[in-house]
Structures are given as C-alpha cells and as structure tokens.
Coordinates of C-alpha atoms (C1' of nucleotides) in Angstrom, one line a residue:
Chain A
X1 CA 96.5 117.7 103.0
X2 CA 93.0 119.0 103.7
X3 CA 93.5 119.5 107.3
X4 CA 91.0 122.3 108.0
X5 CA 93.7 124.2 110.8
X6 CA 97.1 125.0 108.8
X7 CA 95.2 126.7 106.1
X8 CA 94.8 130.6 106.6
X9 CA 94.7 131.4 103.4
X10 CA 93.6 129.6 100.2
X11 CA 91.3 130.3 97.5
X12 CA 89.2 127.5 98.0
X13 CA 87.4 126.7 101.3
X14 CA 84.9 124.2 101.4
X15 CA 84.7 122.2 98.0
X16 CA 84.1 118.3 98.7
X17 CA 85.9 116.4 96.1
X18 CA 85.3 113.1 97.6
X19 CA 85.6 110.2 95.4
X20 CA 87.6 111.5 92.4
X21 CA 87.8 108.2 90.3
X22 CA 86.1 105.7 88.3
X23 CA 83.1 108.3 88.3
X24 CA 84.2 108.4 84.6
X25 CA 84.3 104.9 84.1
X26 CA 87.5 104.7 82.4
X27 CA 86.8 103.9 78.4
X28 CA 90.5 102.8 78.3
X29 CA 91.6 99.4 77.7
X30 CA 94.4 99.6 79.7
X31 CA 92.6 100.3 83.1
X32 CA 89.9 98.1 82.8
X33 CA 92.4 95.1 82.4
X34 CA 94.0 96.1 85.3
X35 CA 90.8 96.8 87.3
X36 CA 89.5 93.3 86.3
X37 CA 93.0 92.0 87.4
X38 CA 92.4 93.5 90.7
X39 CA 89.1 92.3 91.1
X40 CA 90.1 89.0 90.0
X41 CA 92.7 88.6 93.2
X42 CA 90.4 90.8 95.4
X43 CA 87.4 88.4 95.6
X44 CA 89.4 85.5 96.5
X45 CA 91.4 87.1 99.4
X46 CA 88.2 88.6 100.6
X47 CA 86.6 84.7 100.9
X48 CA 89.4 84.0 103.1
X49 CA 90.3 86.8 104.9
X50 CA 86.8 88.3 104.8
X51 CA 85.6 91.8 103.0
X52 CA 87.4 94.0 105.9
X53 CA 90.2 91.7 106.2
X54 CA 90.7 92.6 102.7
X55 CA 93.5 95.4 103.0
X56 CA 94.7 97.3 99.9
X57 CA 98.3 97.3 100.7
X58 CA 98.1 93.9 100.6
X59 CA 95.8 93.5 97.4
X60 CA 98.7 95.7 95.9
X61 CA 101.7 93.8 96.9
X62 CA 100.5 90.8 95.9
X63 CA 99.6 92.1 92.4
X64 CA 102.9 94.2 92.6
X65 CA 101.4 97.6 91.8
X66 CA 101.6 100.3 93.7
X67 CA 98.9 101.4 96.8
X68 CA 98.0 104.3 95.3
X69 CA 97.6 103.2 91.7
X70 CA 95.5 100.6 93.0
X71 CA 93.2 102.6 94.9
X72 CA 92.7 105.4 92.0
X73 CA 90.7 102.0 90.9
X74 CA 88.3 102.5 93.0
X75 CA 88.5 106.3 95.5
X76 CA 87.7 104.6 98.3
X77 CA 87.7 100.9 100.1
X78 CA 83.8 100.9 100.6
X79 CA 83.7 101.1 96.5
X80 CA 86.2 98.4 96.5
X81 CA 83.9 96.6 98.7
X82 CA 81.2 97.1 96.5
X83 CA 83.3 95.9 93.5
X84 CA 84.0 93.0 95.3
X85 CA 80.5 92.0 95.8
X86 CA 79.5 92.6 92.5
X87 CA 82.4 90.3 90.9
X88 CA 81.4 87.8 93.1
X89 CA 78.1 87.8 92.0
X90 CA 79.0 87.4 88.2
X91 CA 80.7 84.1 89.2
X92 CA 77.3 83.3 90.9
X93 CA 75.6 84.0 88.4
X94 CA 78.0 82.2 85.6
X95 CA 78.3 79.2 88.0
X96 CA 75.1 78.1 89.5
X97 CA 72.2 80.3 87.5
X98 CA 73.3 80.5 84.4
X99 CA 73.9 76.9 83.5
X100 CA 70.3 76.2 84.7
X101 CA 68.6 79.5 82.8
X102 CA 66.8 77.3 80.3
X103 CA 65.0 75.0 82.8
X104 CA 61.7 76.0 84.8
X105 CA 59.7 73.9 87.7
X106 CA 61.1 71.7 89.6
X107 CA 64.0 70.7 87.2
X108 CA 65.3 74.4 87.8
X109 CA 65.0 73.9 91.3
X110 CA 66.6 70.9 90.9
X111 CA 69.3 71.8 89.1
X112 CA 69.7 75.6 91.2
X113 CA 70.7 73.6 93.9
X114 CA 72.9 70.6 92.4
X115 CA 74.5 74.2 90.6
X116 CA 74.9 75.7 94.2
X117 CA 76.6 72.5 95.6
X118 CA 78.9 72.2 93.1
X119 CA 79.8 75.9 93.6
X120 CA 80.7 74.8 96.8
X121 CA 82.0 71.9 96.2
X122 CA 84.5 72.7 93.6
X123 CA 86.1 75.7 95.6
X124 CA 85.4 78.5 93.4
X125 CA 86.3 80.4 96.0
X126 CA 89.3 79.6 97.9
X127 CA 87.6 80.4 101.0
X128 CA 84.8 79.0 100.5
X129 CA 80.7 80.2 99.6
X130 CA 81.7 84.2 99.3
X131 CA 78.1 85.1 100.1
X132 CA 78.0 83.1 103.3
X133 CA 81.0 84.8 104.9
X134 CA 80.2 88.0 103.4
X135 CA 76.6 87.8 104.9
X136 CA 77.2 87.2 108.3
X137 CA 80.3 89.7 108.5
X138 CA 78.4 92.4 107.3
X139 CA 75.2 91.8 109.1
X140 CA 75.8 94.3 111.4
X141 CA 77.7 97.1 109.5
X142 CA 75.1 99.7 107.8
X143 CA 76.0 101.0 104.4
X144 CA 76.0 100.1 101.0
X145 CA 78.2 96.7 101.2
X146 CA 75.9 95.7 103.8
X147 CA 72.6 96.4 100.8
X148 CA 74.1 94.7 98.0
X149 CA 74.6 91.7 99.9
X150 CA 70.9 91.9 101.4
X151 CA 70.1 92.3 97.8
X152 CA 71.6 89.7 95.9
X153 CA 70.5 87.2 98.7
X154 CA 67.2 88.3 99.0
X155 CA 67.1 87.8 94.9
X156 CA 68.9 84.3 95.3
X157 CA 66.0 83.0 97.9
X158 CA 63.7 84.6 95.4
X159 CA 65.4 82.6 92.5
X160 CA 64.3 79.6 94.5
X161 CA 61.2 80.7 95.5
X162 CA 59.9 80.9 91.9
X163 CA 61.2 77.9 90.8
X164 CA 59.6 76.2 93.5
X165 CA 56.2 78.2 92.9
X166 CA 56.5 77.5 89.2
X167 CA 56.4 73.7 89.9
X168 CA 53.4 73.9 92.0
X169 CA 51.6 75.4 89.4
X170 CA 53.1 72.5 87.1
X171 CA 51.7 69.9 89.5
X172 CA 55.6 68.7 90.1
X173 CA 55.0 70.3 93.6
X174 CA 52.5 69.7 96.7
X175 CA 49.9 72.5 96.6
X176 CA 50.1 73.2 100.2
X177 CA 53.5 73.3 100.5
X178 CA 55.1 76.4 101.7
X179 CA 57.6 77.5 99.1
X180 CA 58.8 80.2 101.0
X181 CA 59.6 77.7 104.0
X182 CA 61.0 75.5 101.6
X183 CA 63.4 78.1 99.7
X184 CA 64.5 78.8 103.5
X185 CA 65.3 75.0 104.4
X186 CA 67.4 74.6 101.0
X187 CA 69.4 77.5 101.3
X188 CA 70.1 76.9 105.2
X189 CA 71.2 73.3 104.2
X190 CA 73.7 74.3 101.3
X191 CA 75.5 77.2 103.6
X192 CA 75.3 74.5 106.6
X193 CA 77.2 72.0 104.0
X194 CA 79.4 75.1 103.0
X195 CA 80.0 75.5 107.2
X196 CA 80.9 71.9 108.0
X197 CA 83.5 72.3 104.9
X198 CA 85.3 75.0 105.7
X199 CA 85.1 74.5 109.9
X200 CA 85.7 70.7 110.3
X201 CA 87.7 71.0 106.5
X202 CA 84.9 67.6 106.1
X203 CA 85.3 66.3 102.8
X204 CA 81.4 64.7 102.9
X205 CA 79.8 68.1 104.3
X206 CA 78.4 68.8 101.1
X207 CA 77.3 65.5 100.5
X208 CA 75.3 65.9 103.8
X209 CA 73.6 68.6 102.6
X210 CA 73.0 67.3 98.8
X211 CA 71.5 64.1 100.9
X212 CA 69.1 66.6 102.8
X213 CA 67.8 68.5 100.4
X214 CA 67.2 66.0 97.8
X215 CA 65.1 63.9 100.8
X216 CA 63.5 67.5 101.3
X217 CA 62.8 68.1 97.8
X218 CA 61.1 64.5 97.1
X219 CA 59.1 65.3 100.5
X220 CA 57.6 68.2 98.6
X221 CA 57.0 66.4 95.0
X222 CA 54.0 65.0 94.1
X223 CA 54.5 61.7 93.8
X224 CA 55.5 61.5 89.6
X225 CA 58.1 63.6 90.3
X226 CA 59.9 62.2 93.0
X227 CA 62.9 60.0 92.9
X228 CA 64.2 62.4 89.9
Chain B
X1 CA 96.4 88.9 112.0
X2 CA 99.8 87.6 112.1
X3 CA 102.1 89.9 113.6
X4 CA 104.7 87.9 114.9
X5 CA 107.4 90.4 114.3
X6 CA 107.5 93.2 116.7
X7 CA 111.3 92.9 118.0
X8 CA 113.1 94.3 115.1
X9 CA 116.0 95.4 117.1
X10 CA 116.7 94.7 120.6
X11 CA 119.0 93.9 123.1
X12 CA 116.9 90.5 123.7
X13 CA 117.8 87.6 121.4
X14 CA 115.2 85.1 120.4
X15 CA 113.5 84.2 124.6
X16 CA 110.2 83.9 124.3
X17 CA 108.6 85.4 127.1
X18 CA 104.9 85.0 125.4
X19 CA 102.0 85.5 127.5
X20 CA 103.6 86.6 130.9
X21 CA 100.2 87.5 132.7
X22 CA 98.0 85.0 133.7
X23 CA 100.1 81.9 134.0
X24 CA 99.0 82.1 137.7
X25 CA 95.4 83.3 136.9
X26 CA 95.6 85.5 139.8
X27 CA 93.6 84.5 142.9
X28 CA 93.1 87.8 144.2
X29 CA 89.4 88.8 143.9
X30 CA 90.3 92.4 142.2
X31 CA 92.0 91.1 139.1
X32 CA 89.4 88.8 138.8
X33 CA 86.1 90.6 138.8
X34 CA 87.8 93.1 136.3
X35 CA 88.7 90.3 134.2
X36 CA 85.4 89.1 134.3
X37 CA 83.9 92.7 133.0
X38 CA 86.3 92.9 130.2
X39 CA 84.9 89.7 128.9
X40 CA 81.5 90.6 130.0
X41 CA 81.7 93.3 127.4
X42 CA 84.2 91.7 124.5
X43 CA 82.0 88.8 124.3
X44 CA 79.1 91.3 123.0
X45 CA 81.3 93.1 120.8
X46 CA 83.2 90.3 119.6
X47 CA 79.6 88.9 118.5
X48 CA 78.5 91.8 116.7
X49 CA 82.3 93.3 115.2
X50 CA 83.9 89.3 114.8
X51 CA 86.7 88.3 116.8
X52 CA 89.3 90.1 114.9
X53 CA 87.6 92.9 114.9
X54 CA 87.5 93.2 118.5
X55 CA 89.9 95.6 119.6
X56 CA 91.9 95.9 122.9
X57 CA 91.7 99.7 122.4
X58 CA 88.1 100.3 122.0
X59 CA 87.1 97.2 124.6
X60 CA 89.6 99.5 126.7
X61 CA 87.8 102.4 126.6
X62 CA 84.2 101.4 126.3
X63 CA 85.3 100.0 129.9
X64 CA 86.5 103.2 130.9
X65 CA 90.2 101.6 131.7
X66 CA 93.5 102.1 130.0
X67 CA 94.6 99.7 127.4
X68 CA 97.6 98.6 129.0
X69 CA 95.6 97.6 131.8
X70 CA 93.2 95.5 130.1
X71 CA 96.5 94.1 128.1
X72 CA 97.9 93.1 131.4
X73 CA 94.8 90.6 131.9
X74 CA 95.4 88.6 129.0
X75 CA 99.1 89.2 127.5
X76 CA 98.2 88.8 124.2
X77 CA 95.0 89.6 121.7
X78 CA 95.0 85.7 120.7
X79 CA 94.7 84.7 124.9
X80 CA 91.9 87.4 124.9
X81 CA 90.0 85.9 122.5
X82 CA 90.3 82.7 123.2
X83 CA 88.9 83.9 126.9
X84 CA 86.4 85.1 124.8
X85 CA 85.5 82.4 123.2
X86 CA 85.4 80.5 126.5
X87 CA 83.2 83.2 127.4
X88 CA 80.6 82.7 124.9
X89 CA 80.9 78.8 125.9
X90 CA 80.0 79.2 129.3
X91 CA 77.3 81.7 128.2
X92 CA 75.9 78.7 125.5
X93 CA 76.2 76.1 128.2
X94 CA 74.4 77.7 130.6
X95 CA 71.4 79.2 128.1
X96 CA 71.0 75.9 126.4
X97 CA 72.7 72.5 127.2
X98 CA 72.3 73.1 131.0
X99 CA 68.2 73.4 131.2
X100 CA 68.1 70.3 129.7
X101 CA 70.9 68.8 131.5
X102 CA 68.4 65.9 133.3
X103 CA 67.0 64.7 129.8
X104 CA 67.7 62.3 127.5
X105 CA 67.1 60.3 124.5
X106 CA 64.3 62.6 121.9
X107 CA 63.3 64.8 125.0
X108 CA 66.6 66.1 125.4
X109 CA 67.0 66.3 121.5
X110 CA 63.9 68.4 121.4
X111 CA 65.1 70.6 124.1
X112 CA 68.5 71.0 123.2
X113 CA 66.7 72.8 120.0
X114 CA 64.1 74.8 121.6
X115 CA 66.9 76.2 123.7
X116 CA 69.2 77.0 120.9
X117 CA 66.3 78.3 118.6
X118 CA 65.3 80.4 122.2
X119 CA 69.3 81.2 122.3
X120 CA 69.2 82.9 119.2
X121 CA 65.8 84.6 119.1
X122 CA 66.1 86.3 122.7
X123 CA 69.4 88.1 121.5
X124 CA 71.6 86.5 123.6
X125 CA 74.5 87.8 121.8
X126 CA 73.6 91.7 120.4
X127 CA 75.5 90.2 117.3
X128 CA 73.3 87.3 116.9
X129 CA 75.0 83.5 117.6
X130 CA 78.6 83.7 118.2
X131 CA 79.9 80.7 117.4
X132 CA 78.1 80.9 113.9
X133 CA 79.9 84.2 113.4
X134 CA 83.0 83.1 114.8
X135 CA 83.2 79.9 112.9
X136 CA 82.8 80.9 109.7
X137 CA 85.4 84.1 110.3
X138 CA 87.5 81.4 111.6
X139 CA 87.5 78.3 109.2
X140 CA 90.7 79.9 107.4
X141 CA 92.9 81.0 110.2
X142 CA 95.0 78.4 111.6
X143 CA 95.7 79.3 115.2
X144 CA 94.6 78.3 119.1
X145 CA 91.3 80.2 118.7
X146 CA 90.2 78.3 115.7
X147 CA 91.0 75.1 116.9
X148 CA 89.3 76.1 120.3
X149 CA 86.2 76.5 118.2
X150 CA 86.7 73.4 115.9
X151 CA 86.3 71.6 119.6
X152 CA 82.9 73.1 120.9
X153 CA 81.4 72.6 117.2
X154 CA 82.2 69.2 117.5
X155 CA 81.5 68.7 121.1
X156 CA 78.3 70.5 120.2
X157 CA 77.1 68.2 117.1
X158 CA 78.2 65.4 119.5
X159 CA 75.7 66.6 121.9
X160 CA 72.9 66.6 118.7
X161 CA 74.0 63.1 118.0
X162 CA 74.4 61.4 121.1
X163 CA 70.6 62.2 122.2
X164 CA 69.4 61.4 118.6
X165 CA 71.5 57.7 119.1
X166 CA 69.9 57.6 122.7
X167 CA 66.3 58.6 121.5
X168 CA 67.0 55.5 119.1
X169 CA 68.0 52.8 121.4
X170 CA 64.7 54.1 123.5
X171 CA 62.9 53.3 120.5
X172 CA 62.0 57.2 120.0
X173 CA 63.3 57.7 116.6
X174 CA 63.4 54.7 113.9
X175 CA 66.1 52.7 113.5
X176 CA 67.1 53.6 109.8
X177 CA 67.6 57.1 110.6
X178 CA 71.1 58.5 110.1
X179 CA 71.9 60.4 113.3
X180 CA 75.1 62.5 112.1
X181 CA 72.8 63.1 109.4
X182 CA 70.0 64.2 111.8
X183 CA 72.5 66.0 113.8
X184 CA 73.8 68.2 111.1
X185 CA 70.4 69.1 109.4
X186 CA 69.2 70.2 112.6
X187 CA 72.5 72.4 113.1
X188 CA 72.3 74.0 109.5
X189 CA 68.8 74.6 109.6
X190 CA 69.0 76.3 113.0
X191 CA 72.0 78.4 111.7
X192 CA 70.1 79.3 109.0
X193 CA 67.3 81.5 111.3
X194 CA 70.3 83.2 112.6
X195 CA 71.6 84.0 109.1
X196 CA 68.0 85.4 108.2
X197 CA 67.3 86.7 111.3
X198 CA 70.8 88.7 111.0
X199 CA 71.0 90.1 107.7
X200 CA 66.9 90.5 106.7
X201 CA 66.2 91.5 110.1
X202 CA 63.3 88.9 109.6
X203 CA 61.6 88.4 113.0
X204 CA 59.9 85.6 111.5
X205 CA 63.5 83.5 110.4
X206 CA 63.7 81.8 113.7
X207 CA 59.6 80.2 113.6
X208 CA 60.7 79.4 110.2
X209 CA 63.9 77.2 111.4
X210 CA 62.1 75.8 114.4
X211 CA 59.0 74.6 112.0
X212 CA 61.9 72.8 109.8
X213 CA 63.5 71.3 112.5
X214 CA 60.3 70.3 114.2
X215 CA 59.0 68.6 111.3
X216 CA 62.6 66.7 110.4
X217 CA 62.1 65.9 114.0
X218 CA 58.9 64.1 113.6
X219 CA 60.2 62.5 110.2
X220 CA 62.3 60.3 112.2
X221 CA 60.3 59.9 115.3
X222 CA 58.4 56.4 115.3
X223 CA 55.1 57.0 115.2
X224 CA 54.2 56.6 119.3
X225 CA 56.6 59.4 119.6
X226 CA 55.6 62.4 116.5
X227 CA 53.3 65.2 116.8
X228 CA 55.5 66.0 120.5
Chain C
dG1 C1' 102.5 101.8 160.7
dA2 C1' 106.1 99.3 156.8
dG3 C1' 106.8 96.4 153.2
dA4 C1' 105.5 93.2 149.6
dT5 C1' 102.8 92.3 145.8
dA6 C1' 99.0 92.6 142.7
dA7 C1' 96.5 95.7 139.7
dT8 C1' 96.3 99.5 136.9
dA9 C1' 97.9 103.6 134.4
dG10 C1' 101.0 106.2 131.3
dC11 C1' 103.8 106.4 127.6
dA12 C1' 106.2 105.0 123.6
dC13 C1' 107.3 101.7 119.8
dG14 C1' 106.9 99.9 115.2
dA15 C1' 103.7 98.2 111.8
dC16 C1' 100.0 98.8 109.0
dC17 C1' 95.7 101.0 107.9
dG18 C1' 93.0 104.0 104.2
dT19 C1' 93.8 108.1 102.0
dT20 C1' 95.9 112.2 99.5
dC21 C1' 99.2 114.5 96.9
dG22 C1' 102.3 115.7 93.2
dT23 C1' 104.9 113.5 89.7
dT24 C1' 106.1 110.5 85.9
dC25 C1' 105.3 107.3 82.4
dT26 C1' 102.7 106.0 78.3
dA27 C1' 99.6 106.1 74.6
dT28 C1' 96.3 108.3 71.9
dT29 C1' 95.0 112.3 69.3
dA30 C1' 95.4 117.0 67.1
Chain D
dT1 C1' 105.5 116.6 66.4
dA2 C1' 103.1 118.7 70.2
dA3 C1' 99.3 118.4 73.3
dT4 C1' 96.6 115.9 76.2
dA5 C1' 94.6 112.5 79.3
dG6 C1' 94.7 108.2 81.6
dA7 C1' 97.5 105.1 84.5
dA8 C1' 100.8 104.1 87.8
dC9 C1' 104.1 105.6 91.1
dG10 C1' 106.5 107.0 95.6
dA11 C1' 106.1 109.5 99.6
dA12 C1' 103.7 111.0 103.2
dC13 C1' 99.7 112.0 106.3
dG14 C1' 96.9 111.1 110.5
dG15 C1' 95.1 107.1 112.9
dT16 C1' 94.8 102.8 115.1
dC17 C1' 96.5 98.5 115.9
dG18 C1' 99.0 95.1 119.3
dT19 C1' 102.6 95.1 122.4
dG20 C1' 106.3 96.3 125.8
dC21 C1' 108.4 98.9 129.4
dT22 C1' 108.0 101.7 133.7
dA23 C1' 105.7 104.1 137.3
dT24 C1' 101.9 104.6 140.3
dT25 C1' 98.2 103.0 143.1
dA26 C1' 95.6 99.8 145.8
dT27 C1' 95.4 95.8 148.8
dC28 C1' 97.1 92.5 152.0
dT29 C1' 100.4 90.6 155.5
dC30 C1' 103.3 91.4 159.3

DNA sequence: GAGATAATAGCACGACCGTTCGTTCTATTA
DNA sequence: TAATAGAACGAACGGTCGTGCTATTATCTC
C-alpha cells in the first residue's frame, strides 16, 4: 500500500524504492535458471502477441510460477521489456552474425543476408522476425524499449553498411554505389519477405526476397564478383 | 484478445445475440455523422497505438462522449475495428489508387507508387501507414479483422501486378520480367521508408524507398520507356 | 401537442492488468 | 545447529478493459 491519503502517521514519508530487484543481479544459480527460463518463453510469446501483448500473468501461467515470483525477476514490465529485447538479440546475434564473423567484403554481406533469410525462414521465432514486429509496435511509444530497439537496428543496418563499404574498398563492389541506399533496399526486402510470410502465411515469400536481393547485390558487384 | 466468456452465470442459456447494433446501419443522419467522428478519430489512434490497442474507453473520451454510447455504434470492439480498418481503406483508396484511377499500364504503375510513397511521407496516418502496422500486429490473430486485412493486401499487390502485366502487354516493361516479383519488391521496399521513417525518424527514408523503387522501375522498363 | 423510435448517457459487471506486500520455503554459510 | 539471504508464493490493491442493462434525451411522424 503506498497510497499517499490513509497514512497519518508513519515514520517514513517520501522514500522512493522503485524497482527493488535484479539491481543486485542475483549471483545465485537458482534464479538465473529460472530468469533465463522466463526469458526463454517470454521472447517467443512477445513475437506473437507483440511486446505489450506480452502480459505477466500469462508468462506465469504458462511457466506455472507464480505472478509475483515472476515479476521479482524483473520490478517492473518495462525491465521485462527490455529483457526481452536483449534475449532476442543474442539469438540475432548467434543466428545470422555470428556464423558469418570470420568473413569480410562482399562474402559477409553475402552471407549476412543468406544468415538473415534463414532466420526467417526457419521460424526462430514463432511469430516471426522479433525485430520487425517489435520495431513498428514501438515506433511510437518513448522510453527505453523503444531505444534499444532503435539501437540494435541502427547497429544491424550498420553491420551491413560496413560490409558493403569494406567490399568497395576490395573492388568486389561498384565505387559509386551508395552503400547506405543499398543497406536500406536489403533490409526493406528481408522484413518485406518476413511480411508476406507471416500476412499471406506464403510459403515462397522469403524466396521472393532472397531472389531480390541476390539480383540487387549482383547489380552492385563489379563484374568478377557477380554470379557468386 | 479473446474474451469470449463474459456470461458466467445468467439467466440466459447459450442465444447469441452478438452484435445487436448496426444490423440496420441506421439511416437516420444523427447516428451516422457520430459514427463517422468516432472513426474519424480511432483510425488515427489505431495507427499510432495498433488496433488492439485502441480502446473504446479512451476513443470515448477523447470524443467527449460516454463509452456506452460509442459501444452502441459498433456492438462489439472486433465490429469497431473492423470499421476501422474499412476506414483506413477508404482513406488509402482515396489518397492513392483513386488519383490515378484513369491510368494504366507503367503510368499507372508509376503513379500508384508516387501516391503511396506521397501517402506515407505527408503523414496521412499520425502513426505512419496503417495497414503496415496493422498487418504485421495482425498476421498471428485469426479473426474477421485479420482476414479483412489479408483481403486489401492482396487486392492491393493485385493492383501492383495487374498495371505491371498491363505495362507489359503495352510493351512498357520487358517481357521476362516477373510481375509478382515486381509487385512485391516495390511493396517491401516502399514499406521499408515507412519502417525507417517510423522508428529513425529519418526524413530522408522515404527519397530513399522512392530512389529504389524508381530505379527497379526502370530495370524492367524497355528502353523507349526508362529514365520516366 | 402525443407518441414512437433512434441516439446517447449512466451505471454496474466480471475479467485481467501491473504492482505491492507479507510470508514461507530452501539452500548456503557461520 | 543457527542464522541468513534469495526465491517463490498467495492475496490483494487500484485501474482499465470490453460488455450489458436501463434510463434519459433528442428527433421525427402523426
């Protein structure tokens, strides 16, 4: 109870406790199991029912622990949020970056976005690319959900950016190609692939958009480097 | 949501009485011009806070009305938003497929792009497009509304394709080209400026999309036709 | 005018939301 | 063995959600 009104006398008047948890982050085994266990069902009922849509009653019941023991996890649902995001992005990162972390040029480009389509592809998320969803539903809600996700996407497009600029400077790309444009037109193709999936439930949407961004990326390539 | 269960214990068995207001949508010109307000103001809300998100409450009292009165219009949320979603249809049809309504062939493909890139960029939603939002928080609830937008996506891409096949028996666009193919590129690529324009707040996302599209467009022109 | 009917308001409901609290269980440590 | 701290629990809070009933108001027809 910290209503403000029934209180005429207590010791304390104003302290702000706020979030009481996970400030200590928990050195115990026991609670980190359980908080990756959480995680583990939270990001894939937020890909379907969206990071709002993801209620912790529900997260609870499905896990069969209590509400409250579940949210002494986290001390509040914009830290789950957060959490959330941040898992997702370690399955990103282990699915589509890391596998390629050896490569540079245009054979990292290459294989960033042959990585990406098979992210989406092989329904690593039940509900589909998180980042997508997450993006647009949190385009308009200030706060710190809404910065991690303008983060990690703004470092993604970098990722491809980079790659791209490094094969110019290898000669596997066009000098006067744009590789800020063309970072744009890959990763508007993949989540357009991811879209037709998940909207039309179109078994050759990602082949679509692995058909336009290989044509895009030949475009680009000088002409030893095209056709793989 | 999925409520579904709001008659725990009643005196009425299992009727359905369902949506009991606007069977007859009400001819007389009161009901209607109200009706039109309320969706007049949930289609802007719905674009920026998502479909479920929109609620009968708030819309209520940003109106100034009560929420029972507002209810009455529609008789359930899922009626209200698909009304809403017809809304935003009208809204599309008028701002870009009806400008160009006395095209055809690559003109009208053209157009039918400049429109939707102009659609997005002049903020014709406060919540950027509508149907990019509402498909993707969409593509995982089964229901009237989704199917409602599975339709106009479809009927949309149609439109895409349909000019693109016209443009090619004109001899406008070469033979060999793939016009789903076209279609969807164009659609992905222009969903992407909305994406970028939404969550970088990047004034320049949409001249990026309408450079892609532009030059895919002149990729599969035949050469009497490129360069506009 | 009176009466019918459409439109709106008022009010209450059950369900669920995020959150807080005090308690209990359990495992490590002194 | 006793003390301690973390983990999980159950109950409850104030709010808001969609929805349903009932009463009131406005409009139209006679």
């Amino acid at each position: 109870m910290k209503n403000a009104s029934p209180r005429p006398a207590a010791s304390q008047p104003a302290q702000r406790p706020a979030a009481r948890a996970t400030n200590l982050p928990s050195r115990r085994p026991r609670g980190l199991k359980t908080r990756r266990a959480i995680l583990r069902q939270a990001v894939n009922i937020a890909s379907l029912e969206g990071l709002e849509g993801l209620s912790i009653g529900k997260l609870a019941a499905t896990l069969r622990i209590s509400k409250s023991g579940l949210f002494a996890h986290f001390g509040s649902k914009e830290d789950l949020q957060c959490a959330v995001v941040d898992q997702a992005r370690d399955i990103f990162v282990e699915k589509v970056i890391r596998p390629a972390a050896q490569l540079r040029g245009l054979p990292l480009l290459r294989a960033l976005c042959e990585n990406w389509l098979c992210y989406g592809e092989q329904k690593t998320f039940p509900g589909g690319c998180f980042f997508s969803a997450a993006s647009l539903e949190f385009d308009d809600r200030p706060g710190r959900v809404r910065e991690r996700i303008v983060g990690l996407m703004k470092k993604w497009l970098g990722n491809l950016e980079h790659a791209a600029r490094d094969a110019q400077s290898a000669g596997e790309i066009r000098k006067d190609v744009d590789v800020r444009q063309l970072a744009f037109e890959i990763q508007a193709l993949a989540m357009g692939g991811n879209w037709s999936s998940r909207l039309f439930r179109d078994q050759n949407a990602f082949r679509s958009a692995r058909a336009a961004i290989l044509q895009r990326i030949d475009q680009v390539a000088t002409p030893a480097q095209s056709r793989k």
